[in-house]
XYZ file of C-alpha atoms in Angstrom:
672
model
C -10.201 -59.327 34.592
C -8.464 -57.204 37.186
C -10.253 -55.042 39.670
C -8.856 -52.002 37.981
C -10.097 -53.296 34.669
C -13.613 -53.768 35.952
C -13.812 -50.316 37.457
C -11.993 -48.472 34.631
C -8.900 -46.258 34.902
C -8.474 -44.185 38.001
C -8.411 -40.409 37.893
C -4.977 -39.331 39.015
C -3.000 -36.133 39.442
C -4.679 -32.723 39.145
C -7.935 -34.149 37.799
C -8.412 -36.245 40.944
C -8.413 -33.095 43.086
C -11.095 -31.237 41.043
C -14.777 -31.139 41.905
C -16.977 -31.844 38.828
C -18.095 -28.175 38.733
C -14.479 -27.029 38.853
C -13.629 -29.435 36.070
C -16.460 -27.983 33.979
C -15.272 -24.412 34.551
C -11.655 -25.326 33.800
C -12.719 -26.558 30.402
C -15.592 -24.220 29.490
C -14.094 -20.978 30.780
C -10.925 -21.358 28.753
C -12.356 -22.127 25.328
C -11.866 -19.493 22.646
C -15.552 -19.435 21.680
C -18.226 -17.466 23.547
C -20.247 -20.177 25.325
C -23.646 -19.652 27.005
C -26.264 -21.766 28.826
C -29.760 -20.323 28.601
C -32.380 -21.911 30.853
C -35.904 -23.105 30.000
C -37.398 -19.719 30.929
C -34.881 -17.756 28.856
C -32.692 -16.838 31.820
C -28.903 -16.816 31.527
C -27.587 -19.702 33.614
C -23.921 -19.414 32.697
C -21.564 -17.624 30.298
C -17.808 -18.171 29.939
C -14.994 -15.668 30.106
C -14.470 -15.630 26.313
C -17.448 -13.254 26.029
C -15.247 -10.396 27.231
C -12.511 -11.145 24.659
C -15.040 -11.256 21.829
C -17.566 -8.546 22.791
C -15.960 -6.447 25.505
C -18.839 -7.255 27.881
C -18.079 -9.095 31.152
C -20.016 -12.034 32.543
C -21.661 -9.639 35.016
C -22.702 -7.314 32.161
C -24.344 -10.250 30.439
C -26.281 -11.315 33.557
C -27.755 -7.823 33.897
C -29.026 -7.768 30.297
C -32.689 -8.158 29.487
C -33.326 -10.786 26.792
C -29.689 -11.851 26.688
C -27.911 -11.981 24.223
C -30.101 -9.772 21.959
C -28.690 -6.424 23.245
C -25.287 -7.444 21.833
C -26.749 -8.409 18.435
C -26.594 -5.785 15.657
C -29.964 -3.955 15.411
C -30.421 -5.020 11.783
C -29.988 -8.709 12.745
C -31.889 -8.585 16.040
C -35.360 -9.643 14.821
C -33.906 -12.540 12.886
C -31.771 -13.741 15.815
C -34.750 -13.459 18.185
C -36.609 -15.970 16.008
C -33.566 -18.268 15.987
C -33.304 -18.219 19.785
C -37.031 -18.929 20.124
C -36.594 -22.026 17.979
C -33.605 -23.040 20.104
C -35.761 -22.726 23.241
C -38.286 -25.101 21.660
C -35.561 -27.737 21.235
C -34.190 -27.152 17.722
C -30.497 -27.227 16.908
C -28.347 -25.553 14.252
C -24.777 -24.783 13.152
C -22.773 -21.820 11.871
C -25.504 -19.246 11.461
C -23.792 -15.928 10.656
C -24.826 -12.585 12.152
C -23.277 -9.354 13.424
C -22.680 -8.127 16.956
C -21.985 -4.636 18.280
C -19.116 -4.743 20.770
C -18.991 -2.631 23.897
C -16.641 -0.155 22.183
C -19.085 0.244 19.272
C -17.216 -1.837 16.709
C -19.163 -4.306 14.586
C -17.963 -7.874 14.143
C -19.184 -10.896 12.250
C -19.733 -14.082 14.282
C -21.253 -17.516 13.717
C -23.515 -19.250 16.253
C -24.218 -22.955 16.816
C -26.865 -24.188 19.313
C -28.350 -27.371 20.662
C -30.757 -28.341 23.513
C -29.528 -29.419 26.982
C -31.218 -32.318 28.862
C -30.630 -33.954 32.211
C -29.775 -37.636 32.442
C -33.489 -38.161 33.030
C -34.272 -36.257 29.788
C -35.630 -33.252 31.578
C -35.250 -30.086 29.440
C -32.668 -27.719 30.950
C -32.729 -25.102 28.148
C -30.077 -24.828 25.419
C -26.451 -23.926 24.942
C -24.978 -21.587 22.342
C -21.433 -21.411 21.011
C -20.421 -18.222 19.177
C -17.134 -17.953 17.311
C -15.389 -14.992 15.692
C -15.452 -15.033 11.844
C -14.503 -11.369 11.256
C -11.202 -12.212 9.524
C -12.931 -14.683 7.242
C -15.690 -12.204 6.350
C -13.110 -9.526 5.536
C -11.289 -11.949 3.297
C -14.564 -12.917 1.616
C -15.371 -9.235 1.076
C -11.956 -8.616 -0.440
C -12.442 -11.606 -2.691
C -15.881 -10.325 -3.727
C -14.450 -6.883 -4.491
C -11.532 -8.423 -6.387
C -13.898 -10.606 -8.396
C -16.163 -7.661 -9.127
C -13.184 -5.564 -10.233
C -11.799 -8.451 -12.279
C -15.159 -8.933 -13.952
C -15.388 -5.204 -14.641
C -11.811 -5.153 -15.958
C -12.568 -8.159 -18.128
C -15.644 -6.460 -19.570
C -13.710 -3.205 -20.050
C -10.853 -4.980 -21.811
C -13.293 -6.896 -23.991
C -14.912 -3.589 -24.920
C -11.445 -2.112 -25.479
C -10.452 -4.945 -27.797
C -13.615 -4.416 -29.792
C -13.000 -0.652 -30.005
C -9.244 -0.959 -30.546
C -9.676 -3.508 -33.303
C -12.013 -1.087 -35.042
C -9.661 1.852 -34.481
C -6.670 -0.124 -35.764
C -8.280 -2.005 -38.623
C -10.099 1.013 -40.092
C -6.946 2.984 -41.037
C -5.197 -0.243 -42.036
C -8.106 -0.947 -44.389
C -7.738 2.500 -45.961
C -3.929 2.265 -46.217
C -4.084 -1.180 -47.781
C -6.919 -0.269 -50.137
C -5.372 2.961 -51.441
C -1.974 1.285 -51.824
C -3.540 -1.458 -53.951
C -5.339 1.246 -55.918
C -2.046 2.993 -56.657
C -0.439 -0.273 -57.738
C -3.252 -1.179 -60.154
C -4.314 2.228 -61.510
C -2.835 3.206 -64.849
C -3.878 6.853 -65.293
C -2.434 8.135 -62.014
C -4.821 11.113 -62.006
C -5.655 10.891 -58.293
C -2.306 9.692 -57.037
C -1.654 12.785 -54.829
C -5.028 12.381 -53.126
C -4.412 8.666 -52.572
C -1.023 9.418 -51.055
C -2.447 12.119 -48.777
C -5.129 9.719 -47.588
C -2.536 7.023 -46.914
C -0.448 9.496 -44.910
C -3.443 10.749 -42.909
C -4.607 7.246 -42.091
C -1.055 6.272 -41.133
C -0.931 9.214 -38.733
C -4.263 8.137 -37.226
C -3.010 4.571 -36.847
C 0.168 5.821 -35.182
C -1.874 8.007 -32.806
C -3.908 4.999 -31.631
C -0.817 2.820 -31.172
C 1.040 5.611 -29.351
C -1.885 6.021 -26.959
C -1.897 2.317 -26.101
C 1.877 2.191 -25.651
C 1.965 5.431 -23.653
C -0.569 4.085 -21.195
C 1.475 0.899 -20.856
C 4.576 2.967 -20.088
C 2.812 5.094 -17.452
C 1.154 2.015 -15.970
C 4.541 0.356 -15.530
C 5.971 3.494 -13.846
C 8.775 3.633 -16.407
C 8.584 7.394 -16.796
C 9.357 10.020 -14.162
C 8.324 13.672 -14.433
C 11.066 16.244 -14.958
C 11.438 19.605 -13.221
C 12.604 22.430 -15.446
C 11.727 26.061 -16.055
C 9.465 26.886 -18.984
C 7.260 29.666 -20.338
C 3.696 28.652 -19.480
C 1.902 30.973 -21.923
C 4.050 29.839 -24.841
C 3.306 26.217 -23.985
C -0.442 26.940 -23.827
C -0.424 28.642 -27.224
C 1.537 25.791 -28.805
C -0.787 23.161 -27.330
C -3.895 24.900 -28.651
C -2.244 25.087 -32.052
C -1.992 21.266 -32.194
C -5.801 20.866 -32.150
C -6.768 24.051 -33.970
C -6.950 22.350 -37.386
C -9.439 19.722 -36.152
C -11.469 22.430 -34.427
C -11.610 24.541 -37.622
C -12.898 21.575 -39.622
C -15.833 21.301 -37.193
C -16.346 25.071 -37.028
C -15.481 25.194 -33.319
C -13.836 28.344 -31.948
C -11.004 27.734 -29.465
C -10.414 30.365 -26.796
C -7.671 30.780 -24.197
C -8.013 32.905 -21.059
C -5.148 33.238 -18.565
C -5.661 35.144 -15.313
C -3.245 37.990 -14.634
C -1.863 36.387 -11.469
C -0.783 33.211 -13.291
C 3.054 33.290 -13.441
C 4.734 33.480 -16.835
C 7.542 31.080 -15.971
C 7.005 27.983 -13.853
C 8.923 24.927 -12.706
C 7.584 21.549 -13.840
C 7.436 18.998 -16.638
C 6.508 20.826 -19.833
C 6.267 17.646 -21.906
C 3.848 15.944 -19.500
C 1.762 19.113 -19.159
C 1.404 19.322 -22.944
C 0.264 15.702 -22.972
C -2.363 16.418 -20.302
C -3.719 19.527 -22.017
C -3.467 17.962 -25.474
C -5.522 14.943 -24.400
C -8.149 17.131 -22.725
C -8.411 19.399 -25.768
C -8.596 16.513 -28.241
C -11.288 14.954 -26.072
C -13.269 18.206 -25.999
C -13.036 18.734 -29.765
C -13.905 15.097 -30.506
C -17.128 15.111 -28.456
C -18.293 18.622 -29.396
C -20.242 19.121 -32.620
C -21.356 22.722 -32.118
C -20.596 25.573 -29.752
C -17.079 26.229 -28.487
C -14.142 24.880 -26.516
C -12.629 27.194 -23.897
C -9.407 26.909 -21.912
C -9.286 28.926 -18.682
C -6.099 29.026 -16.602
C -6.143 30.357 -13.048
C -3.970 30.355 -9.978
C -5.204 28.362 -6.980
C -4.433 28.839 -3.320
C -1.180 27.196 -2.252
C -1.495 23.739 -0.727
C 0.024 22.500 2.540
C 3.490 22.434 0.995
C 3.223 26.103 0.046
C 3.530 25.379 -3.685
C 1.656 27.406 -6.263
C -1.125 25.371 -7.883
C -2.371 26.169 -11.364
C -5.838 25.090 -12.500
C -6.262 24.309 -16.211
C -9.963 24.200 -17.067
C -11.105 22.819 -20.416
C -14.784 23.566 -21.007
C -16.855 22.374 -23.959
C -20.458 22.345 -25.200
C -20.418 18.726 -26.357
C -22.420 15.629 -25.499
C -21.598 15.882 -21.791
C -20.971 13.107 -19.297
C -23.696 10.625 -18.298
C -24.623 10.772 -14.609
C -23.335 7.259 -14.015
C -20.305 7.743 -16.240
C -18.390 10.269 -14.104
C -17.144 7.672 -11.595
C -15.488 5.508 -14.286
C -14.538 8.258 -16.693
C -10.799 8.066 -15.913
C -10.629 4.262 -15.899
C -8.629 2.699 -18.747
C -10.496 1.387 -21.810
C -13.655 3.267 -20.777
C -15.619 5.987 -22.547
C -18.752 7.667 -21.247
C -21.038 5.196 -22.995
C -20.727 2.323 -25.432
C -22.571 4.406 -28.013
C -19.948 7.139 -27.620
C -17.237 4.619 -28.493
C -19.079 3.603 -31.629
C -20.014 7.126 -32.689
C -16.765 8.970 -31.929
C -14.095 6.276 -31.970
C -11.081 6.140 -29.711
C -9.648 3.555 -27.336
C -10.759 5.118 -24.064
C -7.157 5.605 -22.880
C -6.782 9.386 -23.201
C -8.347 10.323 -19.860
C -6.715 7.363 -18.099
C -3.342 8.714 -19.272
C -4.327 12.202 -18.071
C -5.126 10.909 -14.579
C -1.856 8.974 -14.405
C 0.185 11.973 -15.569
C -1.516 14.350 -13.126
C -0.833 11.954 -10.258
C 2.824 11.619 -11.304
C 3.158 15.416 -11.242
C 1.572 15.648 -7.774
C -1.749 17.021 -9.002
C -5.272 15.821 -9.677
C -7.899 15.791 -12.430
C -11.612 16.459 -11.941
C -14.614 16.305 -14.241
C -18.220 17.414 -14.013
C -21.271 17.895 -16.193
C -22.440 21.340 -17.226
C -26.081 22.080 -16.480
C -26.412 23.864 -19.818
C -24.811 20.946 -21.680
C -21.247 19.860 -22.171
C -18.400 18.982 -19.819
C -15.771 20.654 -17.660
C -12.388 19.073 -16.944
C -9.995 20.641 -14.433
C -6.351 19.630 -14.043
C -4.862 21.105 -10.862
C -1.060 20.890 -10.803
C 1.687 22.228 -8.524
C 3.738 24.540 -10.752
C 5.854 26.920 -8.656
C 6.615 30.315 -10.169
C 10.274 30.988 -10.982
C 12.270 34.101 -11.722
C 12.123 34.563 -15.519
C 15.585 36.122 -15.543
C 16.992 32.783 -14.376
C 14.880 30.607 -16.621
C 16.140 28.987 -19.748
C 14.640 29.291 -23.169
C 11.148 27.905 -23.608
C 11.035 24.248 -24.655
C 12.449 24.033 -28.152
C 9.880 23.132 -30.774
C 11.205 22.328 -34.204
C 8.841 23.354 -36.960
C 8.519 21.309 -40.122
C 10.927 22.434 -42.797
C 11.328 21.853 -46.493
C 13.303 18.776 -47.473
C 17.029 19.528 -47.745
C 18.282 17.333 -50.571
C 21.811 18.830 -50.300
C 22.275 18.066 -46.619
C 25.017 15.510 -47.272
C 27.070 18.066 -49.203
C 27.188 20.410 -46.201
C 27.270 17.752 -43.499
C 29.084 14.724 -44.950
C 28.502 11.474 -43.084
C 29.233 7.851 -43.959
C 26.100 6.002 -42.856
C 25.318 2.338 -42.229
C 21.714 1.130 -41.850
C 21.206 -2.196 -40.035
C 17.729 -3.730 -39.808
C 16.430 -7.260 -40.264
C 13.185 -5.964 -41.804
C 13.730 -5.568 -45.555
C 10.922 -3.001 -45.855
C 12.244 -0.830 -42.983
C 15.840 -1.155 -44.181
C 15.025 -0.107 -47.736
C 12.761 2.709 -46.539
C 15.508 4.162 -44.302
C 18.034 3.924 -47.139
C 15.670 5.755 -49.513
C 15.001 8.454 -46.890
C 18.732 9.046 -46.499
C 19.186 9.192 -50.275
C 16.664 12.037 -50.406
C 19.133 14.065 -48.302
C 22.000 13.249 -50.663
C 23.594 10.420 -48.643
C 24.662 7.079 -50.100
C 24.237 4.737 -47.140
C 25.293 1.123 -46.922
C 22.851 -1.444 -45.557
C 23.043 -4.713 -43.645
C 20.328 -7.219 -42.820
C 21.768 -8.282 -39.456
C 24.500 -7.576 -36.924
C 27.003 -10.010 -38.439
C 26.746 -8.402 -41.870
C 27.147 -4.967 -40.248
C 30.389 -6.055 -38.579
C 31.784 -7.317 -41.887
C 31.046 -3.944 -43.522
C 32.526 -2.011 -40.577
C 35.744 -4.028 -40.770
C 36.302 -2.680 -44.273
C 35.033 0.873 -43.803
C 34.835 3.415 -40.981
C 31.320 4.837 -40.540
C 30.328 8.145 -38.979
C 26.774 7.025 -38.218
C 25.265 3.576 -37.642
C 21.476 3.287 -37.440
C 21.059 -0.039 -35.668
C 17.833 -1.938 -35.015
C 17.717 -3.150 -31.389
C 15.735 -6.354 -31.863
C 17.249 -8.617 -34.515
C 17.672 -12.394 -34.781
C 21.048 -14.149 -34.540
C 22.785 -11.064 -33.098
C 20.734 -8.386 -31.360
C 21.471 -4.686 -31.576
C 23.117 -4.448 -28.145
C 25.643 -7.155 -29.036
C 26.231 -5.678 -32.476
C 26.851 -2.192 -31.016
C 29.433 -3.616 -28.616
C 31.190 -5.402 -31.472
C 31.174 -2.271 -33.649
C 32.761 -0.251 -30.830
C 35.554 -2.800 -30.564
C 36.425 -2.276 -34.259
C 37.349 1.395 -33.834
C 40.950 2.071 -34.756
C 43.327 4.194 -32.592
C 42.955 7.884 -33.373
C 39.825 7.283 -35.432
C 36.842 9.528 -34.848
C 34.250 7.366 -33.064
C 31.078 6.475 -34.877
C 27.728 7.618 -33.525
C 25.679 4.447 -32.949
C 21.945 5.077 -32.778
C 19.415 2.544 -31.481
C 16.310 2.182 -33.651
C 13.252 0.491 -32.172
C 9.472 0.513 -32.229
C 9.520 -0.672 -28.597
C 8.527 2.170 -26.274
C 10.477 0.624 -23.389
C 13.690 0.087 -25.340
C 14.993 3.657 -24.933
C 15.636 3.325 -21.201
C 17.669 0.157 -21.689
C 19.458 1.319 -24.840
C 20.784 4.485 -23.146
C 21.558 3.048 -19.700
C 25.023 3.527 -18.184
C 27.664 1.481 -19.947
C 25.639 1.187 -23.131
C 27.391 1.391 -26.500
C 24.530 3.408 -28.004
C 24.819 7.188 -28.238
C 21.173 7.988 -29.005
C 17.748 6.463 -29.504
C 15.238 7.042 -32.321
C 11.744 5.582 -32.092
C 10.149 4.043 -35.165
C 8.469 5.177 -37.312
C 10.988 7.826 -38.322
C 9.542 10.724 -40.322
C 11.541 12.716 -42.851
C 11.435 15.908 -40.747
C 12.643 14.094 -37.661
C 15.422 12.336 -39.538
C 16.533 15.612 -41.136
C 16.724 17.373 -37.758
C 18.751 14.527 -36.290
C 21.205 14.512 -39.205
C 21.620 18.285 -39.050
C 22.375 18.232 -35.337
C 24.705 15.260 -35.627
C 26.537 16.654 -38.651
C 26.975 20.070 -37.042
C 28.233 18.456 -33.863
C 30.847 16.368 -35.677
C 32.021 19.346 -37.757
C 32.360 21.473 -34.635
C 34.380 18.728 -32.956
C 36.624 18.488 -36.023
C 37.136 22.254 -36.000
C 38.105 22.218 -32.329
C 40.627 19.429 -32.865
C 41.989 20.561 -36.240
C 45.445 21.976 -36.775
C 46.055 25.330 -38.361
C 46.284 28.972 -37.442
C 44.494 29.490 -34.135
C 41.783 32.092 -34.039
C 41.777 34.758 -31.348
C 40.188 33.739 -28.066
C 37.715 36.635 -28.460
C 36.235 37.702 -31.802
C 37.797 41.101 -32.477
C 34.848 42.551 -34.416
C 32.502 41.767 -31.513
C 34.911 43.236 -28.966
C 35.368 46.388 -31.055
C 31.613 46.994 -31.154
C 31.239 46.447 -27.416
C 34.105 48.846 -26.709
C 32.776 51.483 -29.083
C 29.319 51.795 -27.510
C 28.917 53.038 -23.954
C 26.081 53.013 -21.470
C 24.505 55.947 -19.652
C 27.251 55.742 -17.031
C 29.896 56.197 -19.704
C 31.261 52.693 -19.271
C 31.762 50.535 -22.391
C 29.040 47.939 -23.050
C 31.773 45.295 -22.844
C 31.660 45.709 -19.051
C 27.984 44.737 -18.826
C 28.172 42.050 -21.541
C 31.081 40.356 -19.753
C 29.383 40.041 -16.367
C 27.550 36.713 -16.996
C 30.717 35.031 -18.259
C 32.955 36.426 -15.522
C 30.587 36.007 -12.577
C 28.403 32.985 -13.382
C 30.142 30.682 -15.871
C 32.229 28.896 -13.222
C 29.172 27.903 -11.181
C 27.263 26.987 -14.332
C 30.104 24.721 -15.472
C 30.049 22.890 -12.125
C 26.269 22.488 -12.346
C 26.617 21.220 -15.916
C 29.150 18.580 -14.819
C 26.777 17.420 -12.076
C 23.856 17.144 -14.507
C 25.904 15.063 -16.915
C 27.137 12.814 -14.095
C 23.525 12.114 -13.073
C 22.409 11.567 -16.680
C 20.065 14.599 -16.816
C 20.877 15.296 -20.448
C 17.855 17.525 -21.198
C 18.648 19.935 -18.360
C 22.326 19.845 -19.309
C 21.370 20.812 -22.867
C 19.448 23.876 -21.657
C 22.220 24.950 -19.298
C 24.931 24.617 -21.963
C 22.684 26.579 -24.358
C 22.683 29.393 -21.819
C 26.482 29.213 -21.589
C 26.675 29.366 -25.364
C 24.653 32.592 -25.327
C 26.856 34.173 -22.656
C 29.987 33.271 -24.645
C 28.579 34.452 -27.974
C 27.698 37.816 -26.451
C 31.400 38.688 -26.053
C 32.705 36.783 -29.087
C 34.229 33.858 -27.166
C 33.873 31.683 -30.272
C 35.638 28.515 -29.096
C 33.752 28.321 -25.780
C 30.474 29.094 -27.584
C 31.018 26.299 -30.131
C 31.865 23.783 -27.432
C 28.838 24.792 -25.341
C 26.666 24.522 -28.441
C 27.995 21.062 -29.226
C 27.310 19.925 -25.650
C 23.806 21.358 -25.930
C 23.098 19.394 -29.121
C 24.548 16.221 -27.629
C 22.377 16.675 -24.535
C 19.241 17.163 -26.600
C 19.917 13.831 -28.313
C 20.718 12.091 -25.022
C 24.409 11.673 -25.942
C 25.624 12.034 -22.355
C 29.001 10.351 -22.944
C 29.751 12.569 -25.938
C 28.788 15.704 -23.982
C 30.935 14.707 -20.998
C 33.966 14.230 -23.265
C 33.769 17.916 -24.265
C 33.368 19.268 -20.723
C 37.095 19.577 -19.978
C 37.689 21.404 -23.278
C 34.838 23.794 -22.450
C 36.380 24.536 -19.037
C 39.716 25.392 -20.635
C 38.038 27.601 -23.256
C 36.091 29.443 -20.560
C 39.287 30.036 -18.559
C 40.963 31.509 -21.651
C 37.939 33.706 -22.430
C 37.656 35.000 -18.846
C 41.354 35.834 -18.674
C 41.216 37.672 -22.015
C 38.136 39.600 -20.870
C 39.792 40.661 -17.604
C 42.785 42.042 -19.495
C 40.534 43.915 -21.929
C 38.350 45.337 -19.172
C 41.327 46.474 -17.127
C 42.682 48.299 -20.169
C 39.280 49.767 -21.103
C 38.551 51.043 -17.585
C 42.003 52.596 -17.178
C 41.618 54.327 -20.555
C 38.182 55.621 -19.539
C 39.492 56.959 -16.215
C 42.380 58.660 -17.945
């Protein structure tokens, strides 16, 4: 064995130059953990520099402390840690005991301490050492995990409750529909057939309401829908919304009242459709949970917020069962009702208020709820709805009232129709609905069969299911477009789907669909669509047809406007012509921009205004074109509307030029 081997390796380099105390400090002072040596009498013998990084206190601060390190320990953990340190002084040891400290800047952090006794080489007790490490990041992660687990558990319970409630809400009307249908099929006398059919229809409507609520929440939750901004008459909207729940309120003997403060503007800018959904859900909720008393709607104007926008408060107040004290916090959560007993007693999926909260947030507002001390509930939706000049606003949102069935529609508005759906029941139902209007539609069970029929016959309208096997609706629509012959009037291809999300994709740029209709399709809705489509195609045919051209301005209208004069002696034609002469050019440019950006609903309202301005002076061709664009916009037929824009511009130019000549002649005659 060598000498070096007997004595062990030599210390070389930097280590050879260090004194043992310096070596200790070089190691202990630069550890990341807060290290301390506490002597047998409880005095602080040594603390490393990491204490400042962890607590903000310096080594000198620590040496001046009484009962170190207890002043740094959180007050709520101090008694417990004092006991731990006493055990450490008696020679115990331990690892990773968690507690909190209060740093010099006042922040609270979680740390973990380990300790063990210190002895000399002769086993004399020298006190104990502690090692404290930072676990704040880990504790935050643990807290987030606990919160996530708690929320997941709550969501799981809520969804389980929802499934129980939804299954009841869905299966109950299905039970009635199925039972009454079987009754009709087996009964021979037929005495109560009308009542059976009414019950089937009512239960179908209830089933559709539940499904629509579930799908609507899914759409809002996926952020598929964006609120619009358009002018509308607020008081008209309020009256129409109350009308939707008035029948249910009358059945229960509940009076509905509406109070609107005088300073609430008549015309506002916002999303009328979303607002009706918010108020409709709140009113249905109030009527559902109120057995006696009344339901009141109070509308007031709130102080403007930081953005300077007018805020309107819609209060819905009822005298119903109220809100449990603990139920307010979760009232707007999905799948939740005030209590489980409320779900059983009153039905519903618990999605109505969740949809209300989502809609209010999308519109930049908020929803609040509180209990009434005298019984009942108060819900307040506060929404930014800026007032607008009513003279510039468009017509109030068009609401189509139910009308009697028009069995002679096909005679007035002839259309060759093709129905394509892989569901035999839906296909036959749609065919029978069309036959009620006098049409004789053809039918195909899939896209391939539809193409074979279209190769032999040109159709004006194709109602095409989006989701079909073998060839889906998108592919079939593209193939049908390719079959159009030169000079042939293009077919209107309409996407049919029960998928709430299909509309966005069916009508995206470059799509071969002209419009979208959601299943189920009612007779009233189908009739309105056919009327608008038929009128649009007839108007287009009239514009493009040969024959003796009509005058640019209707002479009977012009004669009346020239005959009557205002208080200034000028003919009424002068005043009636102003909108067309002064505003139509700017409106046409705005209309083109709206169609370019796909804002078909706003384009429909703007073209409706142009139609009115043209009709006022008898500009028949411009009025018809504007009307056709308006109808196309209402149906989302952006491509069809854009095709007519150039023709409308030319018609407006002709009408303005004719008006200028007439006015020049009329004014000179008046002056003479």
